[in-house]
XYZ file of N, CA and C in Angstrom:
183
model
N -4.025 -3.625 -15.048
C -3.038 -2.659 -14.050
C -1.552 -3.069 -14.135
N -0.555 -2.286 -14.216
C 0.639 -2.688 -14.170
C 1.639 -2.371 -13.354
N 0.841 -1.831 -12.120
C 1.489 -1.536 -10.725
C 1.151 -2.821 -10.158
N 2.179 -2.993 -8.978
C 2.003 -4.300 -8.315
C 2.031 -3.692 -6.662
N 1.493 -4.432 -6.190
C 1.428 -4.001 -4.464
C 2.653 -5.010 -3.789
N 3.242 -4.441 -2.830
C 3.980 -5.163 -1.777
C 3.283 -5.979 -1.023
N 3.600 -7.271 -0.511
C 2.915 -8.177 0.350
C 3.245 -7.853 1.637
N 4.267 -6.937 1.957
C 4.500 -6.744 3.217
C 3.748 -5.469 3.983
N 3.851 -4.554 3.141
C 3.185 -3.097 3.463
C 1.987 -2.736 2.878
N 1.689 -3.518 1.648
C 0.823 -3.038 0.908
C 0.531 -1.889 -0.108
N 1.897 -1.307 -0.024
C 2.062 -0.130 -0.707
C 2.196 -0.464 -2.321
N 1.491 0.627 -3.025
C 1.412 0.220 -4.501
C 3.053 0.343 -4.932
N 3.630 -0.151 -5.961
C 4.990 -0.054 -6.116
C 5.002 -0.101 -7.843
N 5.899 0.379 -8.394
C 5.882 0.469 -9.824
C 7.290 -0.228 -10.225
N 8.380 -0.207 -9.294
C 9.512 -0.844 -9.610
C 9.750 -2.371 -9.265
N 10.759 -3.047 -8.904
C 10.855 -4.031 -8.625
C 11.082 -4.546 -7.058
N 10.934 -3.591 -6.201
C 11.000 -4.103 -5.069
C 10.263 -2.580 -4.235
N 9.887 -2.807 -3.195
C 9.194 -1.670 -2.547
C 10.327 -0.557 -1.692
N 10.225 0.525 -2.524
C 11.227 1.604 -1.649
C 11.276 1.792 -0.066
N 10.239 1.491 0.483
C 10.171 1.909 1.943
C 10.498 0.462 2.662
N 9.848 -0.485 2.688
C 10.194 -1.654 3.287
C 11.168 -2.411 2.901
N 11.327 -2.336 1.293
C 12.722 -2.940 0.870
C 12.385 -4.432 0.313
N 10.810 -4.972 0.401
C 10.540 -6.123 0.282
C 10.439 -6.362 -1.306
N 10.833 -7.473 -2.073
C 10.738 -7.636 -3.432
C 9.588 -8.790 -3.649
N 8.925 -9.048 -2.468
C 7.538 -10.039 -2.651
C 6.409 -8.892 -2.799
N 6.497 -8.974 -4.258
C 5.280 -8.039 -4.724
C 4.338 -8.902 -5.665
N 2.976 -8.345 -5.726
C 1.813 -9.116 -6.603
C 1.063 -8.162 -7.315
N 0.919 -8.832 -8.161
C -0.172 -8.190 -9.408
C -1.796 -8.495 -9.032
N -1.820 -9.227 -8.121
C -3.121 -9.563 -8.013
C -3.688 -8.969 -6.386
N -3.822 -7.913 -6.560
C -4.386 -6.814 -5.453
C -5.801 -6.531 -5.725
N -6.523 -5.941 -4.868
C -7.794 -5.393 -4.735
C -7.845 -4.088 -4.050
N -8.741 -3.000 -4.439
C -8.882 -2.152 -3.567
C -7.731 -0.989 -3.639
N -8.062 0.319 -3.642
C -6.919 1.322 -3.642
C -7.262 2.608 -2.708
N -6.502 2.909 -2.174
C -6.354 4.036 -1.097
C -5.711 4.809 -1.113
N -5.563 6.018 -1.080
C -4.433 7.170 -1.144
C -4.562 7.758 0.226
N -3.550 7.597 1.214
C -3.460 8.453 2.335
C -2.511 9.694 2.078
N -3.214 10.847 2.484
C -2.520 12.127 2.325
C -2.071 12.490 3.823
N -2.942 12.472 4.727
C -2.406 12.797 6.425
C -2.672 11.521 6.914
N -1.426 10.898 7.329
C -1.629 9.494 8.048
C -2.021 9.652 9.498
N -1.498 10.964 9.960
C -1.537 11.031 11.342
C -3.022 11.580 11.951
N -4.015 11.970 10.813
C -5.448 12.173 11.139
C -6.047 11.075 10.304
N -5.405 10.256 9.629
C -6.709 9.467 8.950
C -7.027 8.116 9.809
N -8.249 7.820 9.867
C -8.662 6.646 10.708
C -8.459 5.585 9.736
N -8.485 5.567 8.311
C -8.305 4.638 7.536
C -6.439 4.092 7.756
N -5.826 5.032 7.579
C -4.461 4.699 7.983
C -4.140 4.063 9.289
N -4.943 4.483 10.322
C -4.680 3.650 11.761
C -5.436 2.505 11.329
N -6.436 2.216 10.542
C -6.750 0.900 10.345
C -5.787 -0.111 9.802
N -5.516 0.568 8.513
C -4.224 0.170 7.815
C -2.604 -0.223 8.585
N -2.853 0.414 9.829
C -1.424 0.433 10.350
C -0.326 0.861 9.470
N -0.537 2.239 8.913
C 0.282 2.668 8.102
C 0.474 4.302 8.539
N 1.894 4.700 8.516
C 2.286 6.165 8.761
C 2.655 6.938 7.931
N 2.914 6.340 6.604
C 3.452 7.269 5.682
C 2.255 7.743 4.706
N 2.554 8.873 4.230
C 1.189 9.199 2.898
C 1.790 8.333 1.656
N 1.032 7.785 0.993
C 1.256 6.892 -0.175
C 0.259 6.371 -0.645
N 0.102 5.576 -1.680
C -1.083 4.675 -2.265
C -1.119 3.554 -1.682
N -2.229 2.766 -1.304
C -2.022 1.368 -0.551
C -3.108 0.628 -1.406
N -2.840 -0.884 -1.388
C -3.991 -1.835 -1.772
C -4.466 -2.335 -0.780
N -5.777 -2.482 -0.716
C -6.389 -3.128 0.648
C -6.496 -4.192 0.617
N -6.077 -5.161 -0.483
C -6.106 -6.788 -0.249
C -5.153 -6.796 -1.384
N -4.102 -7.853 -0.872
C -3.123 -8.191 -1.644
C -2.849 -9.762 -1.452
N -3.063 -10.524 -2.632
C -3.023 -11.938 -2.699
C -1.410 -12.380 -2.879
């Protein structure tokens, strides 16, 4: 998988830096994949502490 995950916010990123948090600390060693569509109504989004709809990794090393 060529996508990387941000170590700070766990968002799946395709570039060299996270577009939302601005971190360049990315990892290609991640597992689990979740898509948040409606963060305000999602229990998973609350558990992950995210409020922006996007694709997220569950575990980032």
